[in-house]
Amino acid sequence: MEKDKVPQDTSNLTKNNVKELLYATDENGNYTTTLSTGWEPKTIALSNSIDEINERIADARQQVLDGEVSPIVYFMEINKMDLTILSSYVGFWKWRVKRHFKPSVFASLSDKVLQKYADTFEISIDELKNSITK
């Protein structure tokens, strides 16, 4: 794309007076960098992704409140993680983390194990156990 044709549409970046760095070609056909305030198709895709993430967080919260899953699932969603990523952060096998998703298993976890999750989510053990029900 030519530098003078880089989109400058209104986007989430505009609200915060932020611009995105993009590559474009200059008048001589050489690659250079330029700034863009946004591009409508990208803004729509990003907005849809954020909406989907928010739905997943709300679903996870409701599942915790209904006693279907442990708070680990909720905090995993808030932190935009999946099972593989969470497993690597806490240092447990995926099957073990998945087992911790069960409320009955979560209730019996030691403080040492809970601390690994709390550290990963950058919260306290108390917040991990109680913040959703408040």
Short mmCIF file of C-alpha atoms in Angstrom, two decimals:
data_model
loop_
_atom_site.label_atom_id
_atom_site.label_comp_id
_atom_site.label_asym_id
_atom_site.label_seq_id
_atom_site.Cartn_x
_atom_site.Cartn_y
_atom_site.Cartn_z
CA MET A 1 0.00 0.00 0.00
CA GLU A 2 1.22 3.47 -0.76
CA LYS A 3 2.03 5.72 2.17
CA ASP A 4 -0.54 8.36 1.20
CA LYS A 5 -3.30 5.72 0.94
CA VAL A 6 -2.87 4.25 4.45
CA PRO A 7 -6.33 4.27 6.10
CA GLN A 8 -7.02 6.88 8.75
CA ASP A 9 -10.47 5.67 9.85
CA THR A 10 -11.91 6.28 13.29
CA SER A 11 -11.14 3.39 15.63
CA ASN A 12 -10.50 2.52 19.27
CA LEU A 13 -7.02 3.95 18.78
CA THR A 14 -8.46 7.38 17.97
CA LYS A 15 -10.23 7.58 21.35
CA ASN A 16 -6.89 7.41 23.16
CA ASN A 17 -5.02 9.52 20.62
CA VAL A 18 -2.88 6.49 19.69
CA LYS A 19 -1.66 5.53 16.24
CA GLU A 20 -0.58 2.19 14.83
CA LEU A 21 2.75 1.79 13.05
CA LEU A 22 2.38 0.26 9.58
CA TYR A 23 4.61 -0.45 6.61
CA ALA A 24 3.85 1.24 3.31
CA THR A 25 5.69 2.23 0.17
CA ASP A 26 6.92 5.75 -0.42
CA GLU A 27 6.84 7.66 -3.72
CA ASN A 28 9.96 5.76 -4.89
CA GLY A 29 8.45 2.33 -4.14
CA ASN A 30 10.67 1.74 -1.10
CA TYR A 31 9.22 0.35 2.10
CA THR A 32 8.88 2.83 4.94
CA THR A 33 6.84 3.19 8.11
CA THR A 34 3.81 5.38 8.61
CA LEU A 35 1.16 5.93 11.26
CA SER A 36 -2.53 5.08 11.01
CA THR A 37 -5.43 5.96 13.28
CA GLY A 38 -7.27 2.84 12.15
CA TRP A 39 -8.89 0.82 9.42
CA GLU A 40 -12.61 0.08 9.60
CA PRO A 41 -12.47 -3.69 8.78
CA LYS A 42 -9.75 -4.20 11.39
CA THR A 43 -11.75 -2.17 13.93
CA ILE A 44 -14.85 -4.31 13.33
CA ALA A 45 -12.87 -7.56 13.67
CA LEU A 46 -11.22 -6.34 16.89
CA SER A 47 -14.57 -5.24 18.32
CA ASN A 48 -16.08 -8.64 17.53
CA SER A 49 -13.15 -10.38 19.21
CA ILE A 50 -13.50 -8.25 22.33
CA ASP A 51 -17.24 -8.96 22.46
CA GLU A 52 -16.55 -12.70 22.22
CA ILE A 53 -13.97 -12.52 25.01
CA ASN A 54 -16.43 -10.63 27.22
CA GLU A 55 -19.09 -13.28 26.56
CA ARG A 56 -16.67 -16.05 27.52
CA ILE A 57 -15.80 -14.22 30.74
CA ALA A 58 -19.48 -13.75 31.60
CA ASP A 59 -20.21 -17.43 30.85
CA ALA A 60 -17.27 -18.56 33.00
CA ARG A 61 -18.42 -16.31 35.86
CA GLN A 62 -21.94 -17.76 35.70
CA GLN A 63 -20.58 -21.31 35.63
CA VAL A 64 -18.57 -20.57 38.78
CA LEU A 65 -21.63 -19.06 40.50
CA ASP A 66 -23.69 -22.12 39.47
CA GLY A 67 -21.04 -24.44 40.97
CA GLU A 68 -20.21 -26.05 37.61
CA VAL A 69 -16.52 -25.03 37.50
CA SER A 70 -13.90 -23.61 39.85
CA PRO A 71 -12.80 -19.96 39.85
CA ILE A 72 -9.67 -21.01 37.97
CA VAL A 73 -11.75 -21.13 34.77
CA TYR A 74 -12.99 -17.57 35.31
CA PHE A 75 -9.54 -16.14 35.96
CA MET A 76 -8.13 -18.09 33.02
CA GLU A 77 -10.69 -16.35 30.77
CA ILE A 78 -10.07 -12.91 32.29
CA ASN A 79 -6.37 -13.34 31.61
CA LYS A 80 -7.06 -14.48 28.03
CA MET A 81 -5.43 -17.84 28.57
CA ASP A 82 -6.31 -21.33 27.45
CA LEU A 83 -5.57 -24.67 29.11
CA THR A 84 -2.17 -25.05 27.45
CA ILE A 85 -0.98 -21.56 28.39
CA LEU A 86 -2.25 -21.80 31.97
CA SER A 87 -0.65 -25.21 32.36
CA SER A 88 2.72 -23.88 31.27
CA TYR A 89 2.50 -20.88 33.62
CA VAL A 90 1.60 -22.90 36.73
CA GLY A 91 3.89 -25.81 35.86
CA PHE A 92 1.25 -28.57 36.00
CA TRP A 93 0.24 -31.09 33.37
CA LYS A 94 -2.85 -30.05 31.40
CA TRP A 95 -4.87 -32.98 32.76
CA ARG A 96 -4.07 -31.84 36.29
CA VAL A 97 -5.12 -28.22 35.63
CA LYS A 98 -8.31 -29.48 33.99
CA ARG A 99 -8.98 -31.55 37.10
CA HIS A 100 -8.61 -28.37 39.19
CA PHE A 101 -11.52 -26.93 37.18
CA LYS A 102 -13.83 -29.18 39.23
CA PRO A 103 -15.21 -27.32 42.26
CA SER A 104 -14.81 -30.35 44.54
CA VAL A 105 -11.14 -30.76 43.59
CA PHE A 106 -10.52 -26.99 43.81
CA ALA A 107 -11.92 -26.94 47.36
CA SER A 108 -9.31 -29.49 48.44
CA LEU A 109 -6.25 -27.81 46.86
CA SER A 110 -3.40 -26.87 49.18
CA ASP A 111 -2.33 -23.27 49.65
CA LYS A 112 0.89 -24.10 47.83
CA VAL A 113 -1.01 -25.11 44.69
CA LEU A 114 -3.45 -22.22 45.02
CA GLN A 115 -0.52 -19.83 45.35
CA LYS A 116 0.78 -20.93 41.94
CA TYR A 117 -2.56 -20.01 40.39
CA ALA A 118 -2.79 -16.76 42.37
CA ASP A 119 0.71 -15.75 41.28
CA THR A 120 -0.12 -16.54 37.66
CA PHE A 121 -3.30 -14.44 37.79
CA GLU A 122 -1.55 -11.75 39.90
CA ILE A 123 -4.13 -11.96 42.68
CA SER A 124 -4.19 -13.26 46.25
CA ILE A 125 -5.38 -16.72 47.28
CA ASP A 126 -8.34 -15.04 48.99
CA GLU A 127 -9.31 -13.30 45.74
CA LEU A 128 -8.97 -16.59 43.87
CA LYS A 129 -11.30 -18.31 46.32
CA ASN A 130 -13.80 -15.55 47.05
CA SER A 131 -13.83 -12.61 44.63
CA ILE A 132 -16.45 -14.03 42.27
CA THR A 133 -19.02 -14.73 44.94
CA LYS A 134 -18.83 -11.21 46.37
#
